[in-house]
């Protein structure tokens, strides 16, 4: 019997018992669809979490935790083969204040190198970059950061920077300087992040130090005048791990978004495996139907099996026919389940945010971009393998039983 003849034989018998076969395929479809949809929740949440991490981080960035890095170490790190850009930002640690038309702001000064920042992801919503150290760019929310609660149009306007001595702004000695806002930075990637920073050129740093030396001549106080943030940008994501190891060898602690992604990957891998395991139980329940269907098929074809044996058909071929039939049920059920799963996944991603937004009275759920379900190729392959393998195993015992039917007894039966 050729392979084509074997396929025709299987199709003929499946058509002969359409209702029973249909119900068995339906059970397989439901079990496999449940497995895919359930596991897709893990894949969807994993995708959302990873996207959330990367939305406000640079995958090639390595941050160094150090209040003050030694100059020799800065030069050493800058010259490492994998380093693309070495960026340093500094915040003033002394009490200071910023005023706009005599109204105080919550904005803080941050000293940056604009030439370096422009090579990174520092983008403006409007305005231009500074050309002198008295021109500044402010964060997207700076116009909303004033203590009177009113939003102000600050582009092109002047602000006053005040450093008081001993915290006495009104009656005590103080230093005051004026900056002009020439640009407004692009909004943060995460909507709930507020950015009211005042970005000043690093060329202004010596003037702050000179002023503070007059107020506080102690050398140890001068050394703690700034809090520094160091960020090393690698040439590619592939060298980040080696770059971190080289920096840590110098005695510094580092952080990379890849560290967080690795932790998330480990957690979600275990989570997805758990969901696949639970979903597999549904497929195993469906396998009971396949087993019963194939057992009935063997019983009904007892006389036919006897005839095939009498004509010289080998037991292996008879066994293969029944295993192929159970496998075909698994294939059909899996194929239909995949189509249904994509539909359920699409509806879940469209409707669940609306339902949650209505239930929680929160208008930001839809805009949050949460992916509740994602069906990936690996998930399809895993689910298909489990479903078809279970179907084949379910038909193995009835197929084995068919090979042991006695020819004489088979020929006596009326079935």
Short mmCIF file of C-alpha atoms in Angstrom, two decimals, residues 84-366:
data_model
loop_
_atom_site.label_atom_id
_atom_site.label_comp_id
_atom_site.label_asym_id
_atom_site.label_seq_id
_atom_site.Cartn_x
_atom_site.Cartn_y
_atom_site.Cartn_z
CA UNK A 84 31.73 54.96 22.10
CA UNK A 85 30.94 57.96 24.32
CA UNK A 86 31.73 58.80 27.95
CA UNK A 87 29.07 61.15 29.32
CA UNK A 88 29.14 62.88 32.70
CA UNK A 89 26.31 64.81 34.32
CA UNK A 90 26.56 66.72 37.59
CA UNK A 91 23.90 68.02 39.96
CA UNK A 92 24.55 70.74 42.52
CA UNK A 93 24.19 69.38 46.07
CA UNK A 94 24.06 72.74 47.87
CA UNK A 95 20.74 74.48 48.62
CA UNK A 96 19.88 76.71 45.67
CA UNK A 97 16.77 78.19 44.11
CA UNK A 98 15.45 79.12 40.69
CA UNK A 99 12.99 81.98 40.10
CA UNK A 100 10.88 83.09 37.15
CA UNK A 101 9.34 86.55 37.57
CA UNK A 102 10.01 86.20 41.33
CA UNK A 103 8.07 82.92 41.49
CA UNK A 104 10.10 79.96 42.73
CA UNK A 105 10.47 76.79 40.66
CA UNK A 106 11.11 73.20 41.69
CA UNK A 107 13.61 72.81 38.86
CA UNK A 108 17.18 71.67 39.60
CA UNK A 109 20.38 72.55 37.81
CA UNK A 110 22.18 69.79 35.95
CA UNK A 111 25.55 70.42 34.34
CA UNK A 112 26.07 68.62 31.03
CA UNK A 113 28.32 68.64 27.99
CA UNK A 114 26.01 69.61 25.14
CA UNK A 115 28.40 68.38 22.45
CA UNK A 116 28.29 64.89 23.97
CA UNK A 117 24.56 64.92 24.75
CA UNK A 118 23.68 65.86 21.17
CA UNK A 119 25.37 62.64 20.02
CA UNK A 120 23.07 60.67 22.29
CA UNK A 121 19.29 60.91 22.68
CA UNK A 122 19.05 64.52 23.88
CA UNK A 123 16.34 65.99 21.64
CA UNK A 124 14.43 69.26 21.76
CA UNK A 125 10.69 69.71 21.48
CA UNK A 126 11.16 73.33 20.53
CA UNK A 127 13.79 76.06 20.53
CA UNK A 128 17.52 75.52 19.98
CA UNK A 129 20.64 74.38 21.79
CA UNK A 130 22.60 76.93 23.89
CA UNK A 131 25.49 78.86 22.37
CA UNK A 132 26.81 80.37 25.64
CA UNK A 133 26.95 79.20 29.26
CA UNK A 134 24.19 81.70 30.14
CA UNK A 135 21.73 79.99 27.81
CA UNK A 136 19.97 76.85 28.98
CA UNK A 137 17.57 74.13 27.93
CA UNK A 138 14.86 73.11 30.39
CA UNK A 139 12.94 69.87 30.86
CA UNK A 140 9.56 69.37 29.21
CA UNK A 141 7.64 70.02 32.46
CA UNK A 142 9.64 73.02 33.69
CA UNK A 143 6.82 75.42 32.77
CA UNK A 144 4.57 73.52 35.20
CA UNK A 145 7.05 73.36 38.10
CA UNK A 146 6.29 76.65 39.84
CA UNK A 147 4.96 76.78 43.37
CA UNK A 148 1.91 78.86 42.37
CA UNK A 149 0.70 75.89 40.30
CA UNK A 150 0.26 77.83 37.06
CA UNK A 151 1.70 76.71 33.75
CA UNK A 152 3.98 79.31 32.19
CA UNK A 153 5.41 79.98 28.75
CA UNK A 154 9.14 80.06 29.53
CA UNK A 155 10.80 79.74 26.12
CA UNK A 156 12.94 82.79 25.44
CA UNK A 157 12.42 84.09 28.98
CA UNK A 158 14.97 84.72 31.75
CA UNK A 159 15.27 82.84 35.05
CA UNK A 160 17.24 83.76 38.15
CA UNK A 161 19.57 81.26 39.82
CA UNK A 162 20.27 81.96 43.49
CA UNK A 163 22.82 80.40 45.86
CA UNK A 164 22.17 81.64 49.42
CA UNK A 165 24.73 81.61 52.18
CA UNK A 166 23.63 79.66 55.27
CA UNK A 167 20.20 79.17 53.68
CA UNK A 168 19.21 82.83 54.20
CA UNK A 169 17.77 84.02 50.90
CA UNK A 170 16.04 87.23 51.94
CA UNK A 171 18.35 88.90 54.45
CA UNK A 172 21.61 86.95 54.13
CA UNK A 173 24.39 87.09 51.60
CA UNK A 174 23.63 85.34 48.33
CA UNK A 175 24.86 84.84 44.78
CA UNK A 176 22.49 85.48 41.89
CA UNK A 177 22.88 84.89 38.17
CA UNK A 178 20.55 85.01 35.18
CA UNK A 179 20.00 82.40 32.46
CA UNK A 180 17.95 82.59 29.28
CA UNK A 181 15.84 79.59 28.28
CA UNK A 182 16.49 78.90 24.59
CA UNK A 183 15.17 75.34 24.31
CA UNK A 184 12.71 72.87 25.81
CA UNK A 185 13.64 69.21 25.91
CA UNK A 186 11.46 66.50 24.41
CA UNK A 187 8.96 64.85 26.76
CA UNK A 188 10.13 61.75 28.69
CA UNK A 189 9.28 58.41 27.11
CA UNK A 190 7.16 57.45 30.11
CA UNK A 191 4.16 59.74 30.51
CA UNK A 192 4.22 59.68 34.31
CA UNK A 193 7.84 60.89 34.46
CA UNK A 194 8.19 64.58 35.16
CA UNK A 195 11.21 66.49 33.89
CA UNK A 196 11.71 70.03 35.23
CA UNK A 197 15.52 69.95 35.03
CA UNK A 198 17.51 73.02 33.99
CA UNK A 199 20.36 71.86 31.76
CA UNK A 200 23.39 74.14 32.06
CA UNK A 201 26.66 73.83 30.15
CA UNK A 202 29.53 72.25 32.10
CA UNK A 203 31.57 75.36 31.32
CA UNK A 204 29.55 77.07 34.06
CA UNK A 205 30.73 74.65 36.75
CA UNK A 206 33.92 76.60 37.77
CA UNK A 207 31.82 79.69 38.52
CA UNK A 208 29.62 77.79 40.94
CA UNK A 209 32.74 76.42 42.62
CA UNK A 210 34.25 79.92 42.93
CA UNK A 211 31.06 81.24 44.49
CA UNK A 212 30.81 78.40 46.96
CA UNK A 213 34.46 78.75 47.98
CA UNK A 214 33.59 82.24 49.19
CA UNK A 215 30.68 80.87 51.23
CA UNK A 216 32.29 77.65 52.45
CA UNK A 217 36.08 77.59 52.18
CA UNK A 218 36.46 74.12 53.72
CA UNK A 219 38.07 71.81 51.12
CA UNK A 220 36.01 68.76 52.10
CA UNK A 221 32.82 70.72 51.44
CA UNK A 222 34.04 71.75 47.99
CA UNK A 223 34.69 68.10 47.12
CA UNK A 224 31.04 67.22 47.83
CA UNK A 225 29.63 70.19 45.94
CA UNK A 226 28.42 68.07 43.00
CA UNK A 227 26.77 64.71 42.65
CA UNK A 228 28.07 63.09 39.48
CA UNK A 229 26.32 60.65 37.18
CA UNK A 230 28.58 58.76 34.77
CA UNK A 231 27.21 56.99 31.69
CA UNK A 232 29.38 55.01 29.29
CA UNK A 233 27.83 54.26 25.91
CA UNK A 234 29.16 51.16 24.23
CA UNK A 235 29.72 50.80 20.49
CA UNK A 236 27.20 47.94 20.38
CA UNK A 237 25.06 45.83 22.71
CA UNK A 238 27.37 42.86 22.14
CA UNK A 239 30.28 44.50 24.01
CA UNK A 240 28.25 45.77 26.99
CA UNK A 241 28.90 42.68 29.12
CA UNK A 242 32.68 42.82 28.59
CA UNK A 243 32.68 46.58 29.13
CA UNK A 244 30.89 46.19 32.46
CA UNK A 245 33.45 43.61 33.58
CA UNK A 246 36.36 45.91 32.71
CA UNK A 247 34.84 48.85 34.59
CA UNK A 248 34.00 46.72 37.63
CA UNK A 249 37.61 45.50 37.64
CA UNK A 250 38.55 49.12 38.44
CA UNK A 251 36.45 48.91 41.61
CA UNK A 252 33.23 50.60 40.44
CA UNK A 253 29.67 49.30 40.57
CA UNK A 254 27.83 49.36 37.26
CA UNK A 255 24.31 49.00 35.94
CA UNK A 256 23.00 48.18 32.50
CA UNK A 257 19.45 47.72 31.31
CA UNK A 258 20.61 44.31 30.06
CA UNK A 259 20.96 43.26 33.72
CA UNK A 260 17.30 44.02 34.30
CA UNK A 261 16.27 42.32 31.05
CA UNK A 262 18.16 39.16 32.05
CA UNK A 263 16.31 39.05 35.36
CA UNK A 264 12.97 39.60 33.63
CA UNK A 265 13.78 36.91 31.07
CA UNK A 266 14.51 34.41 33.82
CA UNK A 267 11.28 35.20 35.65
CA UNK A 268 9.08 35.19 32.55
CA UNK A 269 10.67 32.00 31.20
CA UNK A 270 9.60 30.21 34.38
CA UNK A 271 6.20 31.92 34.23
CA UNK A 272 5.62 30.90 30.61
CA UNK A 273 6.72 27.32 31.31
CA UNK A 274 4.16 27.20 34.12
CA UNK A 275 1.39 28.41 31.82
CA UNK A 276 2.39 25.90 29.14
CA UNK A 277 2.26 23.14 31.76
CA UNK A 278 -1.24 24.15 32.87
CA UNK A 279 -2.36 24.41 29.24
CA UNK A 280 -0.96 20.96 28.50
CA UNK A 281 -3.40 19.51 31.04
CA UNK A 282 -6.25 20.64 28.77
CA UNK A 283 -4.60 18.89 25.82
CA UNK A 284 -4.21 15.71 27.90
CA UNK A 285 -7.90 15.82 28.75
CA UNK A 286 -8.69 16.12 25.04
CA UNK A 287 -6.46 13.08 24.40
CA UNK A 288 -9.03 10.93 26.21
CA UNK A 289 -11.40 11.64 23.33
CA UNK A 290 -8.78 10.62 20.77
CA UNK A 291 -8.11 7.41 22.67
CA UNK A 292 -11.81 6.53 22.78
CA UNK A 293 -12.30 7.38 19.11
CA UNK A 294 -9.37 5.23 18.01
CA UNK A 295 -10.44 2.36 20.30
CA UNK A 296 -13.90 2.43 18.73
CA UNK A 297 -12.33 2.57 15.26
CA UNK A 298 -10.30 -0.59 15.96
CA UNK A 299 -13.37 -2.38 17.35
CA UNK A 300 -15.54 -1.41 14.37
CA UNK A 301 -12.89 -2.49 11.86
CA UNK A 302 -12.07 -5.84 13.45
CA UNK A 303 -13.30 -7.80 10.42
CA UNK A 304 -11.55 -5.37 8.04
CA UNK A 305 -8.28 -5.76 9.96
CA UNK A 306 -8.66 -9.55 9.69
CA UNK A 307 -9.10 -9.27 5.94
CA UNK A 308 -6.02 -7.04 5.63
CA UNK A 309 -3.96 -9.55 7.61
CA UNK A 310 -5.27 -12.42 5.51
CA UNK A 311 -4.18 -10.56 2.39
CA UNK A 312 -0.66 -10.32 3.80
CA UNK A 313 -0.59 -6.78 5.20
CA UNK A 314 2.11 -6.48 7.84
CA UNK A 315 1.21 -5.63 11.48
CA UNK A 316 3.51 -2.58 11.28
CA UNK A 317 1.52 -1.15 8.38
CA UNK A 318 -1.77 -1.74 10.18
CA UNK A 319 -0.36 -0.01 13.26
CA UNK A 320 0.89 2.88 11.14
CA UNK A 321 -2.58 3.41 9.61
CA UNK A 322 -4.22 3.91 13.01
CA UNK A 323 -1.37 6.09 14.33
CA UNK A 324 -1.59 8.23 11.18
CA UNK A 325 -5.32 8.62 11.75
CA UNK A 326 -4.87 9.80 15.34
CA UNK A 327 -2.04 12.09 14.23
CA UNK A 328 -4.27 13.56 11.52
CA UNK A 329 -6.91 14.34 14.15
CA UNK A 330 -4.20 16.12 16.15
CA UNK A 331 -3.01 18.07 13.09
CA UNK A 332 -6.51 19.24 12.15
CA UNK A 333 -7.34 20.19 15.74
CA UNK A 334 -4.06 22.09 16.09
CA UNK A 335 -4.48 23.96 12.80
CA UNK A 336 -7.98 25.12 13.74
CA UNK A 337 -6.81 25.99 17.27
CA UNK A 338 -4.04 28.24 15.91
CA UNK A 339 -6.52 30.24 13.83
CA UNK A 340 -8.95 30.56 16.76
CA UNK A 341 -6.11 31.54 19.13
CA UNK A 342 -5.04 34.43 16.93
CA UNK A 343 -8.61 35.69 16.90
CA UNK A 344 -8.96 35.39 20.68
CA UNK A 345 -5.56 37.08 21.18
CA UNK A 346 -6.56 39.99 18.94
CA UNK A 347 -9.89 40.48 20.73
CA UNK A 348 -8.19 40.27 24.14
CA UNK A 349 -5.73 43.01 23.25
CA UNK A 350 -8.53 45.19 21.90
CA UNK A 351 -11.24 44.64 24.52
CA UNK A 352 -9.41 44.05 27.82
CA UNK A 353 -7.92 47.59 28.00
CA UNK A 354 -11.41 49.03 27.41
CA UNK A 355 -12.92 46.77 30.07
CA UNK A 356 -10.19 47.61 32.60
CA UNK A 357 -10.45 51.31 31.82
CA UNK A 358 -14.19 51.20 32.46
CA UNK A 359 -13.86 49.09 35.63
CA UNK A 360 -10.97 51.10 37.10
CA UNK A 361 -12.25 54.51 35.95
CA UNK A 362 -8.77 55.18 34.62
CA UNK A 363 -8.52 56.75 31.16
CA UNK A 364 -4.83 55.90 30.86
CA UNK A 365 -5.19 52.11 30.54
CA UNK A 366 -5.80 52.12 26.78
#
